[in-house]
Short mmCIF file of N, CA, C and O in Angstrom, two decimals:
data_model
loop_
_atom_site.label_atom_id
_atom_site.label_comp_id
_atom_site.label_asym_id
_atom_site.label_seq_id
_atom_site.Cartn_x
_atom_site.Cartn_y
_atom_site.Cartn_z
N MET A 1 51.73 2.47 101.33
CA MET A 1 53.01 1.96 100.92
C MET A 1 54.09 2.65 101.73
O MET A 1 54.20 3.86 101.70
N SER A 2 54.86 1.85 102.42
CA SER A 2 55.86 2.47 103.28
C SER A 2 57.22 1.79 103.19
O SER A 2 58.04 1.98 104.06
N ALA A 3 57.45 1.01 102.19
CA ALA A 3 58.74 0.34 102.04
C ALA A 3 59.24 0.53 100.62
O ALA A 3 58.58 1.13 99.79
N THR A 4 60.43 -0.02 100.37
CA THR A 4 61.03 0.08 99.04
C THR A 4 61.49 -1.28 98.57
O THR A 4 62.05 -2.06 99.34
N GLY A 5 61.23 -1.56 97.30
CA GLY A 5 61.77 -2.73 96.63
C GLY A 5 62.49 -2.21 95.40
O GLY A 5 62.44 -1.01 95.09
N TYR A 6 63.16 -3.09 94.69
CA TYR A 6 63.93 -2.66 93.53
C TYR A 6 63.66 -3.57 92.34
O TYR A 6 63.39 -4.75 92.50
N ILE A 7 63.74 -3.00 91.16
CA ILE A 7 63.62 -3.77 89.92
C ILE A 7 64.91 -3.57 89.14
O ILE A 7 65.43 -2.45 89.05
N GLN A 8 65.46 -4.67 88.65
CA GLN A 8 66.63 -4.62 87.79
C GLN A 8 66.32 -5.45 86.55
O GLN A 8 65.63 -6.46 86.64
N VAL A 9 66.79 -5.01 85.41
CA VAL A 9 66.49 -5.69 84.15
C VAL A 9 67.79 -6.10 83.47
O VAL A 9 68.78 -5.36 83.51
N ARG A 10 67.75 -7.29 82.89
CA ARG A 10 68.87 -7.79 82.08
C ARG A 10 68.31 -8.11 80.70
O ARG A 10 67.35 -8.87 80.58
N VAL A 11 68.88 -7.51 79.66
CA VAL A 11 68.40 -7.69 78.29
C VAL A 11 69.48 -8.39 77.48
O VAL A 11 70.66 -8.05 77.57
N TYR A 12 69.05 -9.36 76.69
CA TYR A 12 69.99 -10.09 75.85
C TYR A 12 69.29 -10.55 74.57
O TYR A 12 68.08 -10.60 74.50
N ALA A 13 70.12 -10.87 73.56
CA ALA A 13 69.61 -11.40 72.31
C ALA A 13 69.25 -12.86 72.53
O ALA A 13 70.05 -13.63 73.05
N SER A 14 68.07 -13.21 72.18
CA SER A 14 67.40 -14.49 72.43
C SER A 14 68.28 -15.67 72.79
O SER A 14 68.77 -15.76 73.90
N SER A 15 68.49 -16.60 71.91
CA SER A 15 69.11 -17.87 72.27
C SER A 15 70.58 -17.76 72.67
O SER A 15 71.06 -18.52 73.49
N ALA A 16 71.31 -16.82 72.11
CA ALA A 16 72.73 -16.68 72.43
C ALA A 16 72.96 -16.01 73.78
O ALA A 16 74.05 -16.08 74.33
N GLN A 17 71.97 -15.35 74.32
CA GLN A 17 72.05 -14.57 75.55
C GLN A 17 73.20 -13.55 75.48
O GLN A 17 73.89 -13.30 76.45
N PHE A 18 73.36 -12.97 74.30
CA PHE A 18 74.35 -11.92 74.07
C PHE A 18 73.81 -10.61 74.65
O PHE A 18 72.74 -10.16 74.25
N PRO A 19 74.50 -9.99 75.63
CA PRO A 19 73.99 -8.76 76.25
C PRO A 19 73.77 -7.66 75.22
O PRO A 19 74.58 -7.48 74.31
N LEU A 20 72.66 -6.93 75.37
CA LEU A 20 72.35 -5.83 74.47
C LEU A 20 72.49 -4.49 75.21
O LEU A 20 71.69 -4.17 76.08
N SER A 21 73.51 -3.74 74.84
CA SER A 21 73.69 -2.41 75.44
C SER A 21 72.82 -1.41 74.72
O SER A 21 72.37 -1.64 73.60
N ASP A 22 72.56 -0.30 75.37
CA ASP A 22 71.77 0.80 74.83
C ASP A 22 70.34 0.40 74.47
O ASP A 22 69.74 0.95 73.54
N THR A 23 69.79 -0.56 75.20
CA THR A 23 68.38 -0.91 75.06
C THR A 23 67.59 0.02 75.96
O THR A 23 67.92 0.17 77.14
N ALA A 24 66.56 0.65 75.42
CA ALA A 24 65.70 1.54 76.22
C ALA A 24 64.75 0.70 77.05
O ALA A 24 64.03 -0.15 76.51
N ILE A 25 64.73 0.92 78.36
CA ILE A 25 63.83 0.24 79.29
C ILE A 25 62.94 1.29 79.93
O ILE A 25 63.44 2.26 80.52
N ILE A 26 61.64 1.09 79.80
CA ILE A 26 60.68 1.99 80.45
C ILE A 26 59.95 1.18 81.51
O ILE A 26 59.41 0.10 81.23
N VAL A 27 59.97 1.68 82.74
CA VAL A 27 59.27 1.05 83.85
C VAL A 27 58.06 1.90 84.17
O VAL A 27 58.18 3.12 84.36
N SER A 28 56.88 1.28 84.19
CA SER A 28 55.66 2.03 84.48
C SER A 28 54.83 1.33 85.54
O SER A 28 54.92 0.10 85.71
N ALA A 29 54.03 2.11 86.24
CA ALA A 29 53.14 1.61 87.28
C ALA A 29 51.94 0.91 86.65
O ALA A 29 51.72 1.00 85.43
N ALA A 30 51.17 0.23 87.46
CA ALA A 30 49.98 -0.50 86.98
C ALA A 30 49.01 0.42 86.24
O ALA A 30 48.33 -0.01 85.32
N ASP A 31 48.96 1.69 86.63
CA ASP A 31 48.04 2.62 85.97
C ASP A 31 48.62 3.23 84.69
O ASP A 31 48.01 4.08 84.05
N GLY A 32 49.84 2.81 84.32
CA GLY A 32 50.46 3.30 83.09
C GLY A 32 51.38 4.49 83.27
O GLY A 32 52.04 4.93 82.33
N THR A 33 51.46 5.03 84.49
CA THR A 33 52.33 6.16 84.76
C THR A 33 53.79 5.73 84.70
O THR A 33 54.18 4.75 85.34
N ALA A 34 54.59 6.45 83.95
CA ALA A 34 56.01 6.13 83.85
C ALA A 34 56.71 6.39 85.18
O ALA A 34 56.51 7.43 85.81
N ILE A 35 57.51 5.42 85.60
CA ILE A 35 58.28 5.54 86.84
C ILE A 35 59.72 5.94 86.52
O ILE A 35 60.30 6.79 87.17
N ALA A 36 60.29 5.27 85.50
CA ALA A 36 61.69 5.53 85.15
C ALA A 36 61.97 5.06 83.74
O ALA A 36 61.26 4.20 83.21
N MET A 37 63.03 5.61 83.17
CA MET A 37 63.53 5.15 81.87
C MET A 37 65.03 5.05 81.99
O MET A 37 65.68 5.93 82.55
N ARG A 38 65.56 3.92 81.51
CA ARG A 38 67.00 3.69 81.59
C ARG A 38 67.48 3.07 80.28
O ARG A 38 66.71 2.46 79.55
N LEU A 39 68.79 3.19 80.03
CA LEU A 39 69.44 2.48 78.94
C LEU A 39 70.33 1.42 79.56
O LEU A 39 71.00 1.67 80.58
N THR A 40 70.36 0.24 78.95
CA THR A 40 71.20 -0.82 79.47
C THR A 40 72.67 -0.50 79.22
O THR A 40 73.02 0.18 78.25
N ASP A 41 73.54 -1.03 80.08
CA ASP A 41 74.97 -0.86 79.92
C ASP A 41 75.52 -1.97 79.02
O ASP A 41 74.76 -2.76 78.47
N ARG A 42 76.82 -2.07 78.91
CA ARG A 42 77.40 -3.06 78.00
C ARG A 42 77.17 -4.50 78.44
O ARG A 42 77.33 -5.42 77.66
N SER A 43 76.77 -4.69 79.71
CA SER A 43 76.44 -6.03 80.17
C SER A 43 74.95 -6.34 79.97
O SER A 43 74.48 -7.40 80.38
N GLY A 44 74.21 -5.39 79.37
CA GLY A 44 72.79 -5.58 79.12
C GLY A 44 71.92 -5.32 80.33
O GLY A 44 70.75 -5.69 80.35
N ARG A 45 72.46 -4.68 81.35
CA ARG A 45 71.72 -4.44 82.61
C ARG A 45 71.47 -2.95 82.83
O ARG A 45 72.20 -2.10 82.34
N ILE A 46 70.45 -2.70 83.64
CA ILE A 46 70.22 -1.35 84.14
C ILE A 46 70.52 -1.36 85.64
O ILE A 46 70.49 -2.42 86.27
N THR A 47 70.82 -0.20 86.18
CA THR A 47 70.99 -0.12 87.63
C THR A 47 69.62 -0.32 88.27
O THR A 47 68.58 0.05 87.68
N PRO A 48 69.57 -0.91 89.47
CA PRO A 48 68.27 -1.13 90.11
C PRO A 48 67.50 0.18 90.30
O PRO A 48 68.09 1.22 90.61
N ILE A 49 66.20 0.10 90.13
CA ILE A 49 65.31 1.25 90.27
C ILE A 49 64.47 1.04 91.52
O ILE A 49 63.85 -0.03 91.69
N ALA A 50 64.43 2.02 92.41
CA ALA A 50 63.63 1.95 93.63
C ALA A 50 62.15 2.08 93.29
O ALA A 50 61.76 2.95 92.52
N ILE A 51 61.34 1.18 93.88
CA ILE A 51 59.90 1.16 93.66
C ILE A 51 59.21 1.20 95.03
O ILE A 51 59.52 0.37 95.89
N PRO A 52 58.27 2.11 95.26
CA PRO A 52 57.51 2.10 96.51
C PRO A 52 56.62 0.84 96.56
O PRO A 52 55.92 0.54 95.59
N VAL A 53 56.69 0.11 97.67
CA VAL A 53 55.95 -1.15 97.81
C VAL A 53 55.34 -1.22 99.21
O VAL A 53 55.76 -0.51 100.12
N PRO A 54 54.35 -2.12 99.41
CA PRO A 54 53.81 -2.32 100.76
C PRO A 54 54.88 -2.91 101.69
O PRO A 54 55.78 -3.61 101.24
N ASP A 55 54.76 -2.62 102.95
CA ASP A 55 55.68 -3.14 103.94
C ASP A 55 55.63 -4.66 104.03
O ASP A 55 54.57 -5.25 103.79
N LYS A 56 56.74 -5.30 104.37
CA LYS A 56 56.80 -6.76 104.51
C LYS A 56 55.75 -7.29 105.47
O LYS A 56 55.24 -8.39 105.30
N SER A 57 55.45 -6.53 106.49
CA SER A 57 54.49 -7.01 107.50
C SER A 57 53.12 -7.30 106.90
O SER A 57 52.35 -8.07 107.46
N GLU A 58 52.82 -6.70 105.75
CA GLU A 58 51.53 -6.93 105.09
C GLU A 58 51.37 -8.38 104.65
O GLU A 58 50.26 -8.85 104.45
N SER A 59 52.47 -9.11 104.48
CA SER A 59 52.38 -10.48 104.01
C SER A 59 52.53 -11.51 105.12
O SER A 59 52.57 -12.70 104.86
N GLN A 60 52.59 -11.07 106.36
CA GLN A 60 52.89 -12.00 107.43
C GLN A 60 51.69 -12.39 108.28
O GLN A 60 51.86 -12.95 109.35
N HIS A 61 50.50 -12.13 107.77
CA HIS A 61 49.30 -12.63 108.45
C HIS A 61 48.34 -13.14 107.39
O HIS A 61 48.37 -12.70 106.25
N PRO A 62 47.51 -14.12 107.79
CA PRO A 62 46.59 -14.71 106.80
C PRO A 62 45.65 -13.68 106.17
O PRO A 62 45.23 -12.73 106.84
N ALA A 63 45.35 -13.89 104.91
CA ALA A 63 44.42 -13.03 104.17
C ALA A 63 44.72 -11.56 104.36
O ALA A 63 43.91 -10.81 104.88
N PRO A 64 45.91 -11.12 103.94
CA PRO A 64 46.22 -9.70 104.10
C PRO A 64 45.23 -8.82 103.34
O PRO A 64 44.73 -9.20 102.29
N ALA A 65 44.98 -7.65 103.89
CA ALA A 65 44.05 -6.72 103.26
C ALA A 65 44.64 -6.15 101.97
O ALA A 65 43.92 -5.78 101.06
N GLU A 66 45.95 -6.09 101.92
CA GLU A 66 46.63 -5.53 100.75
C GLU A 66 47.64 -6.55 100.24
O GLU A 66 48.29 -7.23 101.03
N ILE A 67 47.76 -6.68 98.93
CA ILE A 67 48.76 -7.60 98.41
C ILE A 67 50.14 -7.09 98.82
O ILE A 67 50.36 -5.88 98.84
N PRO A 68 51.07 -7.98 99.16
CA PRO A 68 52.36 -7.54 99.70
C PRO A 68 53.41 -7.21 98.64
O PRO A 68 54.60 -7.34 98.88
N PHE A 69 52.98 -6.80 97.47
CA PHE A 69 53.92 -6.41 96.42
C PHE A 69 53.28 -5.36 95.54
O PHE A 69 52.08 -5.13 95.58
N THR A 70 54.12 -4.73 94.73
CA THR A 70 53.66 -3.76 93.73
C THR A 70 53.99 -4.35 92.37
O THR A 70 55.03 -4.98 92.20
N THR A 71 53.10 -4.15 91.41
CA THR A 71 53.38 -4.64 90.06
C THR A 71 53.79 -3.48 89.16
O THR A 71 53.29 -2.36 89.30
N VAL A 72 54.71 -3.78 88.26
CA VAL A 72 55.17 -2.80 87.27
C VAL A 72 55.15 -3.45 85.90
O VAL A 72 55.12 -4.68 85.77
N THR A 73 55.16 -2.63 84.89
CA THR A 73 55.28 -3.09 83.50
C THR A 73 56.61 -2.60 82.97
O THR A 73 57.01 -1.46 83.21
N LEU A 74 57.30 -3.49 82.25
CA LEU A 74 58.59 -3.16 81.64
C LEU A 74 58.45 -3.21 80.13
O LEU A 74 57.86 -4.14 79.59
N LEU A 75 58.96 -2.21 79.46
CA LEU A 75 58.97 -2.19 78.00
C LEU A 75 60.42 -2.03 77.57
O LEU A 75 61.12 -1.13 78.03
N ALA A 76 60.88 -2.96 76.70
CA ALA A 76 62.25 -2.91 76.21
C ALA A 76 62.23 -2.67 74.71
O ALA A 76 61.53 -3.36 73.97
N HIS A 77 63.03 -1.69 74.26
CA HIS A 77 63.11 -1.37 72.83
C HIS A 77 64.57 -1.23 72.43
O HIS A 77 65.33 -0.48 73.06
N HIS A 78 64.94 -1.98 71.40
CA HIS A 78 66.29 -1.90 70.84
C HIS A 78 66.16 -1.99 69.32
O HIS A 78 65.50 -2.90 68.81
N GLN A 79 66.76 -1.03 68.62
CA GLN A 79 66.64 -1.00 67.16
C GLN A 79 67.12 -2.32 66.56
O GLN A 79 68.18 -2.84 66.93
N GLY A 80 66.30 -2.87 65.64
CA GLY A 80 66.65 -4.11 64.98
C GLY A 80 66.15 -5.35 65.70
O GLY A 80 66.38 -6.47 65.25
N TYR A 81 65.45 -5.15 66.84
CA TYR A 81 64.92 -6.26 67.62
C TYR A 81 63.43 -6.06 67.88
O TYR A 81 62.94 -4.93 67.91
N GLU A 82 62.73 -7.16 68.09
CA GLU A 82 61.32 -7.09 68.43
C GLU A 82 61.18 -6.47 69.83
O GLU A 82 61.95 -6.79 70.73
N GLN A 83 60.22 -5.57 69.99
CA GLN A 83 59.95 -4.95 71.27
C GLN A 83 59.37 -5.98 72.23
O GLN A 83 58.60 -6.85 71.81
N VAL A 84 59.71 -5.89 73.51
CA VAL A 84 59.20 -6.82 74.52
C VAL A 84 58.56 -6.02 75.65
O VAL A 84 59.10 -5.02 76.10
N GLU A 85 57.39 -6.50 76.10
CA GLU A 85 56.70 -5.90 77.24
C GLU A 85 56.43 -6.99 78.26
O GLU A 85 55.86 -8.03 77.94
N ALA A 86 56.88 -6.77 79.49
CA ALA A 86 56.62 -7.69 80.59
C ALA A 86 55.64 -7.02 81.53
O ALA A 86 55.94 -5.97 82.11
N GLN A 87 54.45 -7.60 81.66
CA GLN A 87 53.39 -7.01 82.47
C GLN A 87 53.28 -7.69 83.83
O GLN A 87 53.58 -8.87 83.96
N HIS A 88 52.84 -6.94 84.82
CA HIS A 88 52.58 -7.44 86.17
C HIS A 88 53.81 -8.05 86.84
O HIS A 88 53.71 -9.03 87.56
N VAL A 89 54.97 -7.46 86.61
CA VAL A 89 56.19 -7.92 87.27
C VAL A 89 56.11 -7.48 88.73
O VAL A 89 55.86 -6.31 89.02
N GLN A 90 56.30 -8.43 89.64
CA GLN A 90 56.09 -8.16 91.06
C GLN A 90 57.37 -7.72 91.76
O GLN A 90 58.42 -8.32 91.58
N VAL A 91 57.25 -6.66 92.56
CA VAL A 91 58.37 -6.12 93.32
C VAL A 91 57.97 -6.15 94.79
O VAL A 91 56.92 -5.63 95.18
N PHE A 92 58.83 -6.78 95.61
CA PHE A 92 58.57 -6.96 97.04
C PHE A 92 59.49 -6.07 97.87
O PHE A 92 60.59 -5.71 97.42
N ALA A 93 59.09 -5.78 99.08
CA ALA A 93 59.87 -4.94 100.00
C ALA A 93 61.21 -5.58 100.31
O ALA A 93 61.30 -6.79 100.55
N GLY A 94 62.26 -4.76 100.30
CA GLY A 94 63.58 -5.20 100.73
C GLY A 94 64.27 -6.18 99.81
O GLY A 94 65.28 -6.76 100.19
N THR A 95 63.78 -6.36 98.60
CA THR A 95 64.41 -7.28 97.66
C THR A 95 64.60 -6.60 96.31
O THR A 95 63.97 -5.58 96.02
N THR A 96 65.43 -7.22 95.49
CA THR A 96 65.61 -6.76 94.11
C THR A 96 65.05 -7.81 93.19
O THR A 96 65.51 -8.95 93.20
N THR A 97 64.03 -7.45 92.43
CA THR A 97 63.47 -8.34 91.43
C THR A 97 64.32 -8.19 90.17
O THR A 97 64.50 -7.08 89.68
N ILE A 98 64.83 -9.32 89.67
CA ILE A 98 65.64 -9.29 88.46
C ILE A 98 64.81 -9.89 87.34
O ILE A 98 64.38 -11.04 87.42
N GLN A 99 64.55 -9.10 86.31
CA GLN A 99 63.75 -9.55 85.18
C GLN A 99 64.64 -9.68 83.96
O GLN A 99 65.24 -8.71 83.52
N ASN A 100 64.73 -10.90 83.43
CA ASN A 100 65.46 -11.14 82.19
C ASN A 100 64.51 -10.94 81.01
O ASN A 100 63.38 -11.43 81.04
N LEU A 101 64.99 -10.24 79.99
CA LEU A 101 64.19 -10.01 78.79
C LEU A 101 65.00 -10.44 77.57
O LEU A 101 66.07 -9.89 77.30
N ALA A 102 64.48 -11.42 76.86
CA ALA A 102 65.14 -11.91 75.64
C ALA A 102 64.52 -11.21 74.44
O ALA A 102 63.32 -11.32 74.21
N LEU A 103 65.33 -10.51 73.68
CA LEU A 103 64.86 -9.84 72.47
C LEU A 103 65.23 -10.67 71.24
O LEU A 103 66.32 -11.22 71.17
N ILE A 104 64.30 -10.74 70.32
CA ILE A 104 64.50 -11.52 69.10
C ILE A 104 64.86 -10.57 67.96
O ILE A 104 64.15 -9.59 67.72
N PRO A 105 65.96 -10.86 67.26
CA PRO A 105 66.31 -10.00 66.11
C PRO A 105 65.19 -10.00 65.08
O PRO A 105 64.59 -11.04 64.79
N LEU A 106 64.88 -8.83 64.53
CA LEU A 106 63.80 -8.73 63.53
C LEU A 106 64.07 -9.58 62.30
O LEU A 106 63.13 -10.03 61.65
N ALA A 107 65.32 -9.86 62.00
CA ALA A 107 65.64 -10.70 60.84
C ALA A 107 65.05 -12.10 61.01
O ALA A 107 64.77 -12.78 60.03
N GLU A 108 64.84 -12.53 62.27
CA GLU A 108 64.27 -13.86 62.53
C GLU A 108 62.74 -13.85 62.46
O GLU A 108 62.13 -14.91 62.37
N VAL A 109 62.13 -12.68 62.52
CA VAL A 109 60.66 -12.54 62.46
C VAL A 109 60.30 -11.38 61.54
O VAL A 109 59.68 -10.41 61.97
N PRO A 110 60.66 -11.45 60.27
CA PRO A 110 60.49 -10.29 59.38
C PRO A 110 59.05 -9.80 59.25
O PRO A 110 58.83 -8.61 59.04
N GLY A 111 58.07 -10.65 59.40
CA GLY A 111 56.68 -10.22 59.28
C GLY A 111 56.16 -9.54 60.53
O GLY A 111 55.07 -8.97 60.52
N ASP A 112 56.92 -9.57 61.62
CA ASP A 112 56.47 -9.02 62.90
C ASP A 112 57.24 -7.77 63.30
O ASP A 112 57.36 -7.46 64.48
N TRP A 113 57.76 -7.02 62.35
CA TRP A 113 58.61 -5.88 62.66
C TRP A 113 57.93 -4.82 63.52
O TRP A 113 58.58 -4.08 64.24
N ASN A 114 56.61 -4.74 63.46
CA ASN A 114 55.91 -3.71 64.24
C ASN A 114 55.14 -4.31 65.41
O ASN A 114 54.29 -3.65 65.99
N GLU A 115 55.44 -5.54 65.78
CA GLU A 115 54.74 -6.20 66.88
C GLU A 115 55.53 -6.05 68.18
O GLU A 115 56.74 -5.88 68.18
N THR A 116 54.81 -6.15 69.30
CA THR A 116 55.43 -6.19 70.61
C THR A 116 55.12 -7.53 71.23
O THR A 116 53.95 -7.93 71.29
N GLU A 117 56.15 -8.23 71.68
CA GLU A 117 55.97 -9.50 72.37
C GLU A 117 55.58 -9.18 73.81
O GLU A 117 56.29 -8.45 74.50
N ILE A 118 54.43 -9.69 74.27
CA ILE A 118 53.93 -9.38 75.60
C ILE A 118 53.98 -10.62 76.47
O ILE A 118 53.52 -11.69 76.08
N PHE A 119 54.56 -10.46 77.67
CA PHE A 119 54.61 -11.52 78.67
C PHE A 119 53.87 -11.04 79.90
O PHE A 119 54.13 -9.95 80.39
N ASP A 120 52.96 -11.85 80.40
CA ASP A 120 52.15 -11.50 81.57
C ASP A 120 52.56 -12.40 82.74
O ASP A 120 52.52 -13.63 82.60
N THR A 121 52.95 -11.81 83.85
CA THR A 121 53.35 -12.57 85.02
C THR A 121 52.15 -12.77 85.91
O THR A 121 51.55 -11.80 86.38
N PRO A 122 51.76 -14.04 86.19
CA PRO A 122 50.61 -14.27 87.07
C PRO A 122 50.98 -13.90 88.51
O PRO A 122 52.14 -13.98 88.90
N PRO A 123 49.98 -13.47 89.30
CA PRO A 123 50.28 -13.05 90.69
C PRO A 123 50.71 -14.24 91.55
O PRO A 123 50.37 -15.39 91.27
N GLN A 124 51.47 -13.94 92.59
CA GLN A 124 51.90 -14.94 93.55
C GLN A 124 50.68 -15.51 94.27
O GLN A 124 49.74 -14.79 94.57
N ASN A 125 50.71 -16.79 94.57
CA ASN A 125 49.65 -17.42 95.33
C ASN A 125 50.02 -17.37 96.80
O ASN A 125 50.56 -18.32 97.36
N LEU A 126 49.79 -16.22 97.42
CA LEU A 126 50.22 -16.01 98.81
C LEU A 126 49.11 -16.25 99.80
O LEU A 126 48.00 -16.03 99.60
#
């Protein structure tokens, strides 16, 4: 890995898309190692986080030996809302991946107060 990509997260309350400040975002590598932890600002965003990724050249020839992106897992936690986990979010060299996360108020899912909503991103067909 010799390049850098970035991940940025935007968190909001489900259907209204009302930004949620002070949401804890944990970014971890595919092996579960924590990369960073941030709190969202009043616009519901975190500052972009640098992620080591394969160089762009890895994707510019047929059947690359290495996939041209790195995957991360995002976990969002905000008191009073259902926890959300986004798995296999892809980060490419020289770009900023923006991941939107919609959190559902627990009042709308009272029986699921201790559940985590998990979203799995399928890999790119490169």
